[in-house]
XYZ file of C-alpha atoms in Angstrom:
46
model
C 0.132 -0.174 -0.340
C 2.779 2.162 0.693
C 5.468 1.240 -2.531
C 4.440 4.484 -4.470
C 5.317 6.761 -1.504
C 8.525 4.553 0.009
C 9.395 4.939 -3.897
C 9.540 7.916 -4.088
C 11.259 9.248 -0.178
C 13.660 7.176 -1.530
C 14.853 8.659 -4.504
C 14.104 12.148 -3.456
C 10.693 12.208 -6.258
C 8.323 15.724 -5.231
C 4.526 15.487 -6.438
C 5.753 16.064 -9.984
C 7.674 13.452 -10.449
C 5.300 10.830 -8.820
C 2.261 13.105 -11.357
C 4.395 11.310 -13.795
C 4.462 8.091 -12.671
C 2.147 6.103 -15.267
C -0.083 3.766 -12.327
C -2.790 2.303 -12.472
C -6.615 3.526 -11.642
C -8.644 2.364 -9.502
C -6.189 1.549 -7.591
C -4.554 3.182 -4.074
C -1.117 3.634 -6.428
C -3.702 6.066 -8.640
C -5.232 7.881 -6.655
C -1.752 8.662 -5.073
C -0.465 9.551 -8.475
C -3.757 11.307 -8.598
C -3.361 13.566 -5.475
C 0.570 14.411 -6.631
C -0.859 15.979 -10.205
C -3.848 18.101 -7.957
C -0.790 19.047 -5.347
C 0.954 20.350 -7.741
C -2.416 21.971 -10.118
C -1.187 19.703 -13.060
C -4.048 17.517 -12.663
C -6.106 17.488 -15.983
C -9.457 15.548 -16.234
C -9.035 11.610 -17.846
């Protein structure tokens, strides 16, 4: 469940990096990616 966040912390990734990651949806990982895009202001409805 925390794989994406743990990897982001380990790599020093920010919300932009997480938002650019291709993640399956609807999953927790996809929700994390969407939240990162929203936080960065780059979310667009797909």
